[in-house]
Every structure is written in C-alpha cells, then in structure tokens.
Short mmCIF file of C-alpha atoms in Angstrom, two decimals:
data_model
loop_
_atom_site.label_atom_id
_atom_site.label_comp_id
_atom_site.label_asym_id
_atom_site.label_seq_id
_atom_site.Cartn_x
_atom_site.Cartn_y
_atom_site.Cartn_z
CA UNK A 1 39.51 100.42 39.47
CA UNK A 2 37.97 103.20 38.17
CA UNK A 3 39.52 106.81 38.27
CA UNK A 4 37.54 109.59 40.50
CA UNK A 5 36.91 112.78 38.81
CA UNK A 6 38.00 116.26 40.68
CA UNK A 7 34.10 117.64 41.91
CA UNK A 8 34.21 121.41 39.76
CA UNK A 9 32.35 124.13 41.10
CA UNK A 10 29.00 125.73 39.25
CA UNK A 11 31.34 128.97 38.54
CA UNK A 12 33.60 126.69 37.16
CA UNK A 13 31.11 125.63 34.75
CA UNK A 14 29.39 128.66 34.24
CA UNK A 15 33.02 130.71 32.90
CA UNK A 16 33.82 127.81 30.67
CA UNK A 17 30.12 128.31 29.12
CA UNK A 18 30.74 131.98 29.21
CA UNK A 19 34.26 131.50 27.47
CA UNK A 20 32.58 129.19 24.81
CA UNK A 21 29.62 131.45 23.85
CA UNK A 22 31.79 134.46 23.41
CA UNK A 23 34.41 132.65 22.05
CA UNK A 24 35.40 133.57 18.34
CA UNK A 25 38.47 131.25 17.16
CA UNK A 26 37.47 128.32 15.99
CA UNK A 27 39.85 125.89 17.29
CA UNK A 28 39.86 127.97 20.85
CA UNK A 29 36.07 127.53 20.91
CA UNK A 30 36.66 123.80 20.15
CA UNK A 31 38.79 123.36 23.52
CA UNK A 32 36.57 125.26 25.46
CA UNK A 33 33.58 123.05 24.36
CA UNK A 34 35.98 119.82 25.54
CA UNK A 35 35.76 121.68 29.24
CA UNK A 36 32.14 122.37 29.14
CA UNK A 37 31.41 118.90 28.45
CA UNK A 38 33.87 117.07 30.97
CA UNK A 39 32.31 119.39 33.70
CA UNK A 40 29.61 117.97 32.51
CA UNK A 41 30.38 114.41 33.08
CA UNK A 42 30.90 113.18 30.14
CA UNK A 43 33.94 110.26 29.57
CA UNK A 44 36.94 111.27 26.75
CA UNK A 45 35.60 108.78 24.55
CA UNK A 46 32.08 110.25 24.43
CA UNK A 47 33.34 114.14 24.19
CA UNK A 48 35.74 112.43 21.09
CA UNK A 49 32.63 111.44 19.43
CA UNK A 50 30.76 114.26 20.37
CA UNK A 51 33.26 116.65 18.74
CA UNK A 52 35.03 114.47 16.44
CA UNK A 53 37.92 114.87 17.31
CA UNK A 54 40.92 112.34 18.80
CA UNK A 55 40.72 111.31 22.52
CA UNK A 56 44.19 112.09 22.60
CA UNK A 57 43.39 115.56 22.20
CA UNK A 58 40.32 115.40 24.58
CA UNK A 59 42.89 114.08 27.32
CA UNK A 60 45.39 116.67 26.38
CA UNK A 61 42.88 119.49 27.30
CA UNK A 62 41.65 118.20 29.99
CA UNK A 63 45.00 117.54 31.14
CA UNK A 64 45.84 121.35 30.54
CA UNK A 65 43.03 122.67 32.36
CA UNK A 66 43.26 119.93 35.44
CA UNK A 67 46.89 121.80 35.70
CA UNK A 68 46.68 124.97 34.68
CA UNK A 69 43.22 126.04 34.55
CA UNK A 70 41.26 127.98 31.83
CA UNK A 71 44.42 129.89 31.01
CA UNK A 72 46.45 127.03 29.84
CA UNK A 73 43.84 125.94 27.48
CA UNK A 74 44.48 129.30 25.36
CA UNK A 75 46.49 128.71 22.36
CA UNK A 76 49.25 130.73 22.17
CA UNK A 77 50.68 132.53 19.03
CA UNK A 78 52.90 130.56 16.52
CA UNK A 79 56.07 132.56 15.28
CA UNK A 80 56.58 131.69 12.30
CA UNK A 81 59.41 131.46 9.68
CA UNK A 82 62.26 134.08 10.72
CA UNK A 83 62.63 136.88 8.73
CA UNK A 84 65.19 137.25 6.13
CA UNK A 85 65.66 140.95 6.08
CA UNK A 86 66.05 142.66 9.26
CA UNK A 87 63.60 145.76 10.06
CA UNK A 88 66.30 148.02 9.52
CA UNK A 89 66.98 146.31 5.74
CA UNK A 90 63.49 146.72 5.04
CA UNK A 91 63.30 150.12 5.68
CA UNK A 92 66.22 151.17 3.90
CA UNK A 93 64.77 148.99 1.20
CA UNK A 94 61.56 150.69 1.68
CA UNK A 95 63.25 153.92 0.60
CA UNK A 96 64.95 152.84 -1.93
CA UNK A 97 62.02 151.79 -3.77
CA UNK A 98 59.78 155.06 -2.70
CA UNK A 99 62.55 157.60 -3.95
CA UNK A 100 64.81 156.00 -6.61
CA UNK A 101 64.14 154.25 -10.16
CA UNK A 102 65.75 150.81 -10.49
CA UNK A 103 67.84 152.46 -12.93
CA UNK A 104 69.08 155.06 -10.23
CA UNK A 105 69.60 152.42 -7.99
CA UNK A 106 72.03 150.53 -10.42
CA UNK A 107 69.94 147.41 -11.98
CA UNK A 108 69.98 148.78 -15.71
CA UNK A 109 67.48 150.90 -17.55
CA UNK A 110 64.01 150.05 -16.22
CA UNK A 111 61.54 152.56 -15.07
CA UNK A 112 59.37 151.17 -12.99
CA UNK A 113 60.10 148.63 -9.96
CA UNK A 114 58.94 144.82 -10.17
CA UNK A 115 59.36 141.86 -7.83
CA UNK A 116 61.83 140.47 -9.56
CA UNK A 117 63.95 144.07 -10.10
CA UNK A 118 63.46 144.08 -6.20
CA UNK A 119 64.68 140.39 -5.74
CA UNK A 120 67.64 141.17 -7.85
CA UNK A 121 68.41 144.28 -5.57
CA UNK A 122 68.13 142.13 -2.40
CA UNK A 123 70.01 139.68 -3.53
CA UNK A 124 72.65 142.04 -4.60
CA UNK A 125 72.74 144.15 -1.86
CA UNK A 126 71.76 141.80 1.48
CA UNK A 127 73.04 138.56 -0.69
CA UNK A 128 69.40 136.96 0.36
CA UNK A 129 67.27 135.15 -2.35
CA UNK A 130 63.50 135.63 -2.26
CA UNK A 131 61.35 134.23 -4.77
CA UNK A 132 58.76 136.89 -6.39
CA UNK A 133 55.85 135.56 -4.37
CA UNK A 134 57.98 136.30 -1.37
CA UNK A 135 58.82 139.51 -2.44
CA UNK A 136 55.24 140.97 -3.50
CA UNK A 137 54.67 139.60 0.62
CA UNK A 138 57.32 141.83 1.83
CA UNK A 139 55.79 144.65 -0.29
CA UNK A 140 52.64 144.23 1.60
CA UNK A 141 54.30 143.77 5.04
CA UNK A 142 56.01 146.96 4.67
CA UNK A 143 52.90 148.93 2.95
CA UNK A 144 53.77 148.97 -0.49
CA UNK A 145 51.28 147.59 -3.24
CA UNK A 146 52.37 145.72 -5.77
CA UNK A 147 50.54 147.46 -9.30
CA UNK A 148 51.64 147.67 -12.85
CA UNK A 149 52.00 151.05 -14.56
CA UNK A 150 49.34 152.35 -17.15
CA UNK A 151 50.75 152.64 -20.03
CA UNK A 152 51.03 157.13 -20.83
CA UNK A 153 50.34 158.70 -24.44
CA UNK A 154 53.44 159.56 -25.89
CA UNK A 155 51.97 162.37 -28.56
CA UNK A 156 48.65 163.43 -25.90
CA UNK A 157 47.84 167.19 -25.65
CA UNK A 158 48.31 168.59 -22.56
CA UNK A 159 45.58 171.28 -23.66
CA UNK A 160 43.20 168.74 -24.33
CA UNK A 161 43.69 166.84 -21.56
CA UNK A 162 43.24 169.35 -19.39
CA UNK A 163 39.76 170.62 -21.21
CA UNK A 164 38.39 167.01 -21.10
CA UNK A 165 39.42 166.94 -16.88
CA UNK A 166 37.34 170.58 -17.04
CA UNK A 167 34.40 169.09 -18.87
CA UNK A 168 34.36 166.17 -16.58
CA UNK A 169 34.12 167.73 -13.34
CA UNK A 170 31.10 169.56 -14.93
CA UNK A 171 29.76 166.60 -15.84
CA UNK A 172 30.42 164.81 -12.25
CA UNK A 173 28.40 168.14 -10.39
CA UNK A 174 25.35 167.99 -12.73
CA UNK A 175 25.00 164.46 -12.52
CA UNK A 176 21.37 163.49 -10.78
CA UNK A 177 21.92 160.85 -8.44
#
C-alpha cells in the first residue's frame, strides 16, 4: 500500500523557495532544498540522489517539517566544550596580565608574558591546566593578542632617535602619492 502525501499549499512552497534563495549557511540551505523538493513531489530516494546525501537524513527533515514546520528545520546552536575559567577568573586574569609583569605577579624574573608564563599562573592560581594552544585561545576570547616583544637598543640615543622620528614625519608630508 502506498503512503499518501499531506497536499502543501503554493505559499508553502513559495517560503521554502524564499528561505532557500536567501539562505546563507550551508548545511541550513541544504535542508531547506530537501523541503523544496518534497513539495515538489519528489520520493526520499530521489531527493538522496539529488543532493547526495543519506535518505535517512532526507526522512529526518521531512519528518521535522511534517511536525514542526519550517521552524524545526533550523539548526540550532551547538554549545560547546564548558569553559574552564569562569568569566569572573578571566577577568581578574585579564588584569593581571594588562597591569603586572610575570615577575610582579610571582612566576620569577621574566618581563614579558607568554602562554606558557600564563598557563603556569592558571594553573597555580585556579589549579586548571591549559595547554598553550588553549591559552593563546583564551587570549583572543578575552581581547588580548598574543605578540612577541621587539627586541630595544640597549646603548640607542634618545637624541637621535628622536631627530630621525623628526626627519621622518618630514619625509611622510612631502611624499607625492
């Protein structure tokens, strides 16, 4: 016996179309294009080789949207890993970092901070491990970039300096463009 397909309306149709063309996310776009062609009349099997991709997943989203309509066929956002610092610890390390050497903050006689200066002071302080991978992304997360230090001229003059900044600002105004 052969199933009987629900009869969709034209504005059905038309919004599904609508949804796909504007439709930016890849794998959103790919479920709305599973819609468009069942309320077209096509079977699973021939919207699976249409789109290559399983008929499991074709009857999946078409199960969805038979239940919940267009809205249940948006994907909703993942959460992710947990974090292992709370806000709060990441702000106070934030600070830390921003106004204190790693030799004012009691890790030894270093002058500038590194990943794994700020893994050590994590660990130490919050007693959580991050790798320095990890760590550079919780530099970026909480708007700090991770750079090295130029090295600085240990016997430069100041006067000079300050005469070649002079001559170079001259030089940047006169330049023809």
């Amino acid at each position: 016996m052969r199933k009987k397909y629900p009869k969709h309306s034209k504005e059905d149709k038309k919004q599904v179309i609508n949804l796909c063309e504007a439709e930016k996310n890849v794998r959103q776009k790919r479920r709305y294009d599973v819609i468009r062609l069942y309320l077209e009349g096509y079977r699973r099997w021939q919207i699976s080789d249409a789109l290559d991709i399983s008929e499991n997943s074709v009857g999946d989203y078409i199960c969805m949207y038979e239940n919940g309509g267009i809205e249940a066929l948006k994907i909703k956002k993942q959460p992710g890993k947990p974090r292992k610092l709370s806000i709060e610890q990441e702000k106070e390390l934030y600070n830390i970092i921003t106004t204190s050497t790693p030799e004012e903050a009691g890790l030894g006689v270093f002058a500038n901070w590194t990943a794994p200066l700020a893994c050590q002071l994590v660990k130490e302080r919050y007693h959580v491990e991050f790798s320095e991978r990890g760590m550079r992304n919780l530099f970026q997360r909480i708007g700090l970039s991770y750079t090295r230090p130029t090295y600085t001229l240990k016997n430069a003059d100041p006067d000079k300096q300050e005469q070649f900044k002079q001559v170079f600002q001259r030089y940047k105004k006169t330049r023809k463009r």
